[in-house]
Coordinates of C-alpha atoms in Angstrom, one line a residue:
M1 CA 81.9 130.2 109.7
S2 CA 80.2 132.4 112.2
A3 CA 81.8 134.7 114.7
S4 CA 80.9 132.8 117.9
R5 CA 81.5 129.8 116.3
S6 CA 85.0 130.7 115.3
S7 CA 85.7 131.3 119.0
L8 CA 84.7 128.2 120.4
S9 CA 87.9 126.5 122.1
L10 CA 88.7 122.6 120.7
T11 CA 86.6 121.1 123.5
E12 CA 83.8 123.7 123.4
L13 CA 83.4 122.6 119.2
L14 CA 83.9 118.9 120.0
T15 CA 81.7 119.2 122.7
Q16 CA 79.1 120.8 120.9
A17 CA 79.6 118.7 117.6
L18 CA 79.3 115.2 120.0
H19 CA 76.4 116.3 121.9
A20 CA 74.5 117.1 118.7
L21 CA 74.7 113.3 117.7
S22 CA 73.0 112.5 120.9
A23 CA 69.5 114.7 120.0
P24 CA 66.8 115.2 120.6
P25 CA 68.1 117.3 123.3
A26 CA 67.5 116.6 127.2
A27 CA 68.3 118.5 130.3
D28 CA 71.0 116.0 131.3
Q29 CA 72.9 116.0 128.1
G30 CA 75.8 113.7 129.2
D31 CA 73.6 110.8 130.2
T32 CA 71.7 111.2 127.0
F33 CA 75.5 111.0 125.4
A34 CA 76.0 108.2 127.4
R35 CA 72.9 106.2 126.4
R36 CA 73.0 106.6 122.4
F37 CA 77.3 105.9 122.5
P38 CA 78.0 103.8 125.5
R39 CA 81.8 103.4 123.3
I40 CA 83.6 105.9 121.1
A41 CA 86.6 105.1 119.4
V42 CA 88.8 107.6 117.5
A43 CA 90.8 106.5 114.2
Y44 CA 94.6 107.4 115.6
S45 CA 97.5 107.3 113.1
G46 CA 99.5 108.7 115.3
G47 CA 100.0 112.6 113.5
L48 CA 98.9 116.3 114.8
D49 CA 95.5 115.7 113.8
S50 CA 94.6 112.5 115.3
S51 CA 96.7 113.0 118.5
V52 CA 94.9 116.4 119.5
L53 CA 91.3 114.5 118.8
L54 CA 92.3 111.8 121.3
H55 CA 93.1 114.1 123.7
L56 CA 90.3 115.7 123.6
A57 CA 87.9 113.0 123.2
A58 CA 89.7 111.0 126.2
A59 CA 88.7 114.2 128.5
F60 CA 85.4 114.5 126.8
A61 CA 84.6 110.7 127.9
R62 CA 85.9 110.6 131.1
T63 CA 83.2 114.0 131.4
Q64 CA 80.4 112.0 130.4
G65 CA 81.1 108.2 131.4
V66 CA 81.7 106.5 128.3
Q67 CA 84.1 104.5 126.9
L68 CA 86.3 105.3 124.9
L69 CA 88.9 103.1 122.4
A70 CA 91.9 104.1 119.7
F71 CA 92.2 102.3 116.6
H72 CA 95.3 102.2 114.5
I73 CA 95.8 101.2 111.3
H74 CA 99.1 100.0 109.8
H75 CA 99.4 100.1 106.3
G76 CA 103.2 99.1 105.9
L77 CA 104.4 102.2 103.6
S78 CA 106.6 103.4 105.2
A79 CA 109.6 102.4 107.0
N80 CA 108.4 104.1 110.2
A81 CA 105.3 102.3 110.4
D82 CA 105.8 99.8 113.2
D83 CA 107.5 102.5 115.4
W84 CA 104.5 104.6 114.8
Q85 CA 102.0 101.5 115.7
Q86 CA 104.3 101.4 119.2
T87 CA 104.1 104.7 119.7
C88 CA 100.4 104.7 119.5
R89 CA 100.3 101.7 121.7
Q90 CA 102.0 103.4 124.3
T91 CA 100.1 106.7 124.0
C92 CA 97.0 105.4 124.7
A93 CA 98.2 103.2 127.4
A94 CA 99.1 106.4 129.0
L95 CA 96.0 108.1 128.9
D96 CA 94.4 104.7 129.9
V97 CA 92.4 104.6 126.1
Q98 CA 91.8 101.2 125.2
F99 CA 94.0 100.4 121.7
D100 CA 93.8 98.1 119.0
T101 CA 95.3 97.9 115.6
S102 CA 94.8 95.9 112.3
N103 CA 98.0 96.1 109.9
I104 CA 96.8 95.7 106.3
T105 CA 97.6 95.3 102.1
L106 CA 96.9 97.6 100.2
A107 CA 94.7 96.3 97.4
N108 CA 94.4 97.3 93.8
R109 CA 97.2 99.7 94.0
D110 CA 98.0 99.9 90.6
Q111 CA 94.5 100.6 89.5
S112 CA 93.6 103.6 92.1
G113 CA 96.8 105.2 93.4
V114 CA 98.4 104.3 96.3
E115 CA 96.6 107.0 98.0
E116 CA 93.3 106.0 97.5
A117 CA 94.1 102.6 98.3
A118 CA 95.5 103.4 101.7
R119 CA 92.4 105.7 102.2
L120 CA 89.9 102.7 101.3
G121 CA 91.9 99.7 103.4
R122 CA 92.2 102.1 106.3
Y123 CA 88.3 103.3 105.8
H124 CA 87.3 99.4 105.8
A125 CA 90.1 98.3 108.8
L126 CA 88.3 101.1 110.9
G127 CA 85.0 99.9 110.7
Q128 CA 85.8 96.0 111.3
L129 CA 87.3 97.1 114.5
C130 CA 84.4 98.8 115.3
R131 CA 82.2 96.5 114.7
Q132 CA 84.6 93.8 116.4
H133 CA 84.3 96.2 119.8
N134 CA 80.6 96.8 119.0
V135 CA 81.6 100.5 118.7
E136 CA 79.0 102.5 117.0
L137 CA 80.4 105.9 116.9
L138 CA 83.7 106.4 114.9
L139 CA 85.5 109.8 115.2
T140 CA 87.8 111.3 112.9
A141 CA 90.5 114.3 112.9
H142 CA 89.2 116.1 110.2
H143 CA 89.0 119.6 110.6
L144 CA 88.5 122.7 108.6
D145 CA 91.7 123.0 106.1
D146 CA 91.1 119.4 105.2
Q147 CA 87.7 120.9 104.0
A148 CA 89.0 123.7 102.2
E149 CA 91.1 121.6 100.3
T150 CA 88.4 118.4 99.9
V151 CA 86.3 121.1 97.8
L152 CA 88.9 122.7 95.7
L153 CA 90.2 119.1 94.8
Q154 CA 86.9 117.8 94.2
M155 CA 86.1 121.4 91.7
L156 CA 89.2 120.7 90.0
R157 CA 88.1 117.6 89.3
G158 CA 84.9 118.8 87.2
S159 CA 82.9 117.2 90.5
G160 CA 78.9 118.1 90.6
V161 CA 76.9 119.5 93.4
A162 CA 77.6 116.4 95.3
G163 CA 81.6 116.5 95.1
M164 CA 81.5 120.0 95.8
S165 CA 79.5 119.7 99.2
G166 CA 82.9 118.9 100.9
M167 CA 82.5 116.5 104.1
D168 CA 79.4 116.7 106.5
Q169 CA 79.8 116.8 110.0
A170 CA 78.8 113.7 110.2
N171 CA 77.3 110.5 108.5
G172 CA 76.4 107.6 107.8
A173 CA 79.3 105.4 105.3
A174 CA 78.2 101.8 105.6
E175 CA 79.7 101.2 102.1
L176 CA 83.3 102.7 102.8
L177 CA 83.2 101.3 106.4
G178 CA 81.5 97.9 105.7
N179 CA 79.4 98.5 108.3
A180 CA 75.8 99.4 108.6
T181 CA 75.0 100.4 112.1
L182 CA 78.6 102.4 112.2
L183 CA 78.2 106.4 112.5
L184 CA 81.1 108.7 111.0
A185 CA 81.3 112.0 112.8
R186 CA 84.1 114.9 112.3
P187 CA 83.8 116.8 115.5
L188 CA 86.5 119.7 114.6
L189 CA 85.2 120.3 111.2
A190 CA 84.7 123.8 112.4
A191 CA 88.3 124.0 114.0
S192 CA 91.5 125.6 112.0
R193 CA 94.7 123.4 111.7
Q194 CA 96.3 126.1 113.3
Q195 CA 93.9 125.9 116.2
L196 CA 95.4 122.4 116.3
E197 CA 98.8 123.0 116.2
D198 CA 98.3 125.9 118.9
Y199 CA 96.6 122.8 121.1
A200 CA 99.6 120.2 120.8
S201 CA 102.0 122.8 121.8
S202 CA 100.3 124.5 124.6
G203 CA 99.2 121.5 125.6
N204 CA 102.5 119.2 125.1
V205 CA 100.6 116.8 123.0
A206 CA 103.6 114.4 121.1
Y207 CA 102.6 113.1 117.8
V208 CA 104.5 111.3 114.8
E209 CA 105.4 113.1 111.4
D210 CA 104.8 111.4 108.4
E211 CA 107.2 111.8 105.8
S212 CA 104.6 111.0 103.1
N213 CA 102.9 114.7 104.2
Q214 CA 105.5 116.1 102.3
D215 CA 105.3 114.6 99.3
T216 CA 104.2 116.6 96.7
R217 CA 103.7 114.0 94.0
Y218 CA 100.2 113.6 95.7
A219 CA 97.6 115.6 94.7
R220 CA 96.5 116.8 98.4
N221 CA 100.1 117.6 99.7
A222 CA 100.7 119.4 96.4
L223 CA 97.3 121.5 97.7
R224 CA 98.3 122.1 101.0
H225 CA 102.2 122.8 100.0
H226 CA 101.7 125.1 96.9
V227 CA 97.8 126.1 96.6
M228 CA 96.5 126.9 100.0
P229 CA 99.8 129.2 101.2
A230 CA 98.9 131.5 98.1
L231 CA 95.5 131.5 98.9
A232 CA 95.9 132.5 102.4
N233 CA 98.5 135.6 101.5
F234 CA 95.8 137.0 98.9
F235 CA 92.4 135.7 100.3
P236 CA 93.0 135.4 104.1
G237 CA 90.3 133.3 105.7
F238 CA 89.5 131.5 102.7
Q239 CA 88.6 127.8 104.4
E240 CA 85.5 129.5 106.1
R241 CA 84.2 130.5 102.9
F242 CA 84.9 127.4 101.2
A243 CA 83.2 125.7 104.2
R244 CA 80.5 128.1 103.9
A245 CA 80.1 127.3 100.0
A246 CA 80.4 123.3 101.2
G247 CA 77.1 124.3 103.2
H248 CA 75.4 125.7 100.6
A249 CA 76.2 122.7 98.3
Q250 CA 75.1 120.1 100.9
A251 CA 72.1 122.3 100.7
A252 CA 71.5 122.0 97.0
Q253 CA 72.3 118.0 97.3
R254 CA 69.1 117.8 99.7
L255 CA 66.8 119.3 97.3
L256 CA 68.1 117.7 94.3
I257 CA 67.9 114.2 96.3
T258 CA 64.6 114.9 97.1
L259 CA 63.1 116.1 93.3
A260 CA 65.4 112.5 92.2
A261 CA 63.0 110.5 95.1
Q262 CA 59.6 112.3 94.0
D263 CA 60.8 111.7 89.8
L264 CA 61.8 107.9 90.5
A265 CA 58.6 106.8 92.1
A266 CA 56.5 108.8 89.5
S267 CA 58.8 106.8 86.9
L268 CA 58.6 102.9 88.8
D269 CA 57.3 100.4 86.7
G270 CA 57.2 98.1 89.7
E271 CA 61.4 97.5 90.7
Y272 CA 62.2 98.7 87.2
L273 CA 61.9 102.4 85.8
S274 CA 59.3 102.9 83.0
V275 CA 61.1 104.6 79.8
P276 CA 57.8 106.7 79.0
A277 CA 57.8 108.4 82.2
L278 CA 61.5 109.0 81.9
R279 CA 61.3 110.7 78.4
R280 CA 58.6 113.1 80.3
L281 CA 61.8 114.6 82.4
D282 CA 64.1 116.9 81.2
M283 CA 67.5 116.1 80.8
D284 CA 69.0 118.0 84.0
R285 CA 66.3 115.8 86.1
L286 CA 66.5 112.7 84.0
D287 CA 70.2 112.6 85.2
N288 CA 69.3 113.5 88.8
L289 CA 67.2 110.7 88.8
L290 CA 70.0 108.1 87.3
R291 CA 72.3 109.6 89.3
Y292 CA 70.3 108.8 92.3
W293 CA 68.8 105.5 91.0
I294 CA 72.7 104.3 90.6
A295 CA 73.8 105.6 94.4
L296 CA 70.6 104.1 95.7
R297 CA 72.2 100.3 94.9
G298 CA 75.6 101.2 96.7
L299 CA 77.6 101.7 92.8
R300 CA 79.8 103.9 92.1
M301 CA 78.9 107.4 90.5
P302 CA 79.2 107.5 86.4
S303 CA 81.1 110.0 84.5
A304 CA 79.4 112.8 82.9
A305 CA 80.2 111.4 79.7
W306 CA 79.0 107.9 80.6
L307 CA 75.6 109.4 81.6
L308 CA 75.1 111.1 78.3
E309 CA 75.5 108.0 76.8
L310 CA 73.1 106.0 78.8
R311 CA 70.4 109.1 78.5
T312 CA 70.7 108.7 74.8
Q313 CA 70.5 105.3 74.2
L314 CA 67.7 105.1 77.1
L315 CA 65.8 107.5 74.7
E316 CA 66.9 107.4 71.2
A317 CA 67.2 103.5 70.5
K318 CA 64.2 101.8 68.8
E319 CA 61.3 100.6 70.7
D320 CA 62.0 96.8 69.9
A321 CA 66.0 97.4 70.8
Q322 CA 67.3 95.6 73.4
L323 CA 69.7 98.0 74.4
C324 CA 72.8 97.0 77.6
V325 CA 74.9 99.9 78.7
T326 CA 78.4 98.9 80.3
H327 CA 78.7 100.5 83.9
P328 CA 82.4 99.3 86.1
D329 CA 79.6 97.4 88.5
C330 CA 76.6 96.7 86.6
H331 CA 74.9 96.6 83.1
I332 CA 71.8 99.0 82.2
R333 CA 69.3 97.2 80.1
R334 CA 66.3 98.5 78.0
Y335 CA 63.2 96.2 77.6
R336 CA 59.7 96.5 76.4
E337 CA 60.2 100.2 77.3
R338 CA 61.8 99.4 80.8
V339 CA 65.0 99.8 82.6
F340 CA 66.6 97.2 84.5
L341 CA 69.8 97.3 86.5
T342 CA 71.8 94.1 86.4
P343 CA 74.9 92.1 87.5
R344 CA 77.2 91.8 85.0
H345 CA 77.3 88.2 83.7
P346 CA 79.2 86.0 83.7
A347 CA 79.3 86.6 87.6
F348 CA 79.4 82.5 87.6
D349 CA 80.1 79.5 85.8
Q350 CA 76.8 78.6 84.1
D351 CA 77.8 74.7 84.3
A352 CA 78.3 75.5 88.1
E353 CA 77.2 71.9 90.2
P354 CA 74.1 72.2 92.5
Q355 CA 74.9 73.2 95.7
P356 CA 73.6 70.8 98.8
F357 CA 72.6 73.0 101.8
V358 CA 70.0 72.6 105.3
W359 CA 67.9 75.4 106.3
Q360 CA 68.8 76.1 109.9
G361 CA 66.6 79.0 110.6
Q362 CA 68.8 81.5 108.7
A363 CA 67.3 84.8 107.3
S364 CA 69.0 84.7 104.3
I365 CA 72.2 82.3 102.8
H366 CA 74.2 83.8 100.2
F367 CA 75.3 81.6 97.4
S368 CA 78.6 82.9 96.0
Q369 CA 78.7 80.4 92.9
F370 CA 75.4 81.8 91.7
S371 CA 75.9 85.1 92.7
G372 CA 72.9 85.7 94.9
T373 CA 71.2 85.0 97.9
L374 CA 68.3 83.0 99.1
F375 CA 66.0 85.2 101.5
F376 CA 63.5 83.0 104.1
E377 CA 60.8 85.4 105.0
P378 CA 57.8 84.6 107.5
A379 CA 54.6 84.9 105.5
T380 CA 51.0 83.6 105.3
Y381 CA 51.4 81.2 102.5
G382 CA 54.9 79.2 102.0
F383 CA 56.0 75.9 103.4
D384 CA 56.1 74.7 107.1
P385 CA 59.3 75.7 108.6
A386 CA 59.4 72.3 110.3
W387 CA 59.1 70.6 107.5
L388 CA 61.6 72.7 105.4
R389 CA 64.5 72.5 108.4
V390 CA 64.8 68.3 107.7
Q391 CA 65.0 68.4 103.6
S392 CA 68.0 67.9 101.9
M393 CA 67.8 71.1 99.9
S394 CA 70.0 72.4 96.8
V395 CA 70.2 75.2 94.6
C396 CA 71.1 74.9 90.8
L397 CA 70.2 75.8 87.3
R398 CA 67.9 74.8 85.0
S399 CA 68.9 71.8 82.3
G400 CA 65.1 71.9 80.7
G401 CA 62.1 70.2 81.1
E402 CA 61.4 71.8 85.2
R403 CA 58.2 72.6 85.2
V404 CA 56.2 74.7 88.1
K405 CA 52.5 74.6 89.6
L406 CA 51.8 77.9 91.0
A407 CA 48.3 77.3 92.8
L408 CA 46.3 74.3 93.1
N409 CA 43.6 75.1 91.0
R410 CA 46.4 75.3 88.2
P411 CA 48.0 73.1 86.0
G412 CA 52.1 73.1 86.1
K413 CA 53.9 74.7 83.4
S414 CA 57.5 74.9 82.2
L415 CA 59.9 77.6 83.1
K416 CA 60.2 78.8 79.9
Y417 CA 56.0 79.5 79.5
H418 CA 56.2 81.3 83.1
Y419 CA 58.9 83.0 82.0
Q420 CA 57.4 84.7 79.0
S421 CA 53.9 85.1 80.7
L422 CA 55.9 87.1 83.7
D423 CA 57.7 89.4 80.5
I424 CA 61.4 88.1 81.9
P425 CA 63.9 89.4 79.9
A426 CA 65.9 86.8 77.8
W427 CA 69.6 87.7 79.7
E428 CA 68.1 86.9 82.9
R429 CA 66.8 83.5 82.4
P430 CA 70.0 81.5 82.0
Y431 CA 70.9 82.7 85.8
L432 CA 68.1 82.5 88.0
P433 CA 68.4 79.3 90.0
I434 CA 66.0 76.7 90.9
V435 CA 65.7 75.2 94.7
F436 CA 64.7 71.5 95.2
A437 CA 64.0 69.4 98.4
G438 CA 65.4 66.1 96.9
K439 CA 64.0 65.9 93.4
Q440 CA 61.0 68.1 94.4
L441 CA 61.2 71.7 93.1
L442 CA 60.1 74.4 95.9
Y443 CA 61.1 77.9 94.1
A444 CA 61.9 79.1 90.8
A445 CA 63.8 82.4 90.8
G446 CA 61.6 84.8 89.4
I447 CA 58.9 82.5 88.7
G448 CA 57.6 82.0 92.5
M449 CA 57.3 78.8 94.9
D450 CA 55.9 75.2 93.6
C451 CA 52.3 75.4 95.6
Q452 CA 52.8 71.4 96.1
A453 CA 54.9 71.2 98.9
Q454 CA 53.3 74.1 100.8
A455 CA 52.0 73.8 104.0
T456 CA 48.3 72.7 103.6
V457 CA 45.5 72.4 106.8
D458 CA 42.4 70.5 105.3
N459 CA 43.4 70.8 102.1
G460 CA 43.8 74.4 102.0
I461 CA 46.6 76.8 102.6
I462 CA 47.4 78.1 106.4
P463 CA 45.6 81.6 106.7
I464 CA 48.3 82.6 109.8
A465 CA 50.5 85.2 108.5
G466 CA 54.0 84.9 109.6
A467 CA 53.1 81.1 110.2
C468 CA 55.1 80.0 107.1
I469 CA 58.4 80.5 105.4
A470 CA 58.2 82.0 101.5
L471 CA 61.8 82.0 99.3
R472 CA 63.1 85.3 97.6
W473 CA 66.1 85.2 95.5
Q474 CA 67.7 88.6 95.4
A475 CA 71.5 88.8 92.5
D476 CA 74.2 90.4 93.8
L477 CA 75.2 93.4 91.7
R478 CA 78.5 93.0 91.5

């Protein structure tokens, strides 16, 4: 951190960080910020860090003319949690800040551990509260010492460049928050914990003490109480240097992403990866591409050992091998020199009963029993929307004997024929649903729409863009 930046007050740091989010800069920055973010929220635990952030954000909101909300998550892990929740409510009332809270139960705590389960549950609940209150900017109180701890933890876990990048000043985290439109910002990331303590002391900012912060069974607490003090003793100012290293790692990660995007574009065969194209990449670039490809689908990042196994099988298995490498969230398969990312089946019962439905103009309908979503998209060729709305439709799996006629000048063919001609792998076929209107087949996933029910005028398909509705099926990956 530069000397000029380190000399800024917390108020100046927060103001500078938040105005940067409302770029491009304008002469009237306040008006620009208010237009971009009329409602902002603070993740407010009641502890030192978030209490300081709340006071700073309340003053900022008043000067900028925006509404501030505070969201508190009750994990139920401490005997004092009810008291903390009430204290936070009272503090917000005194500051004239709108308060809301959510009580959560931790999921999968035996698998991921209490610390990780609490983190995931907290962020998901915060995302829900932001959605309920139409908030598009959520502030958290992460600071310079948190950044140093994060970088060191990732290094101790053997993380790559992405892990050692630490935390961004601001980013979207749709999967973590369950909210695609929400921006997560850390306006105090350049401030030290000592600065926050000094501010709380001089401003008489009251806060609660979470006794779990003293429990060194948790990795972050162990670092905070035993490792960081030793580093500060022998390497004063190490936090700023860790933050600078994280910045270098972020720059390197951006370059890796750019390279991966270029390699992906050159390796695609339709929506799949071409094995011959992958073979032209060296191991480092191939691993970088595979990580990027998996991350684009919102899946968990695999370990180095798993990635090695995947790379080995993709490149060294015999050409006629139909290999499958299992990821915690999906399967990755090779078929006829192409790489497929598929759901982990059985994702549903293949004896599932047909699911009736009526289309009411939605853009999509999710069918959990078939682990996928049916999309209804404006198109030049397709079904008459008015006709489609009055049909009693259903989604089901094939039972045998179904036929699809894809064009008026072509004969109808069996689904098996179409699957073979379209080179659809055998493992996908049992899970591709069919859409019927009564007894008339409208659409077969992976193949297309039957032309016999499509909208026609004078025996010709309506040639007006967007006048019809086309159906498209997308399987869930998880």
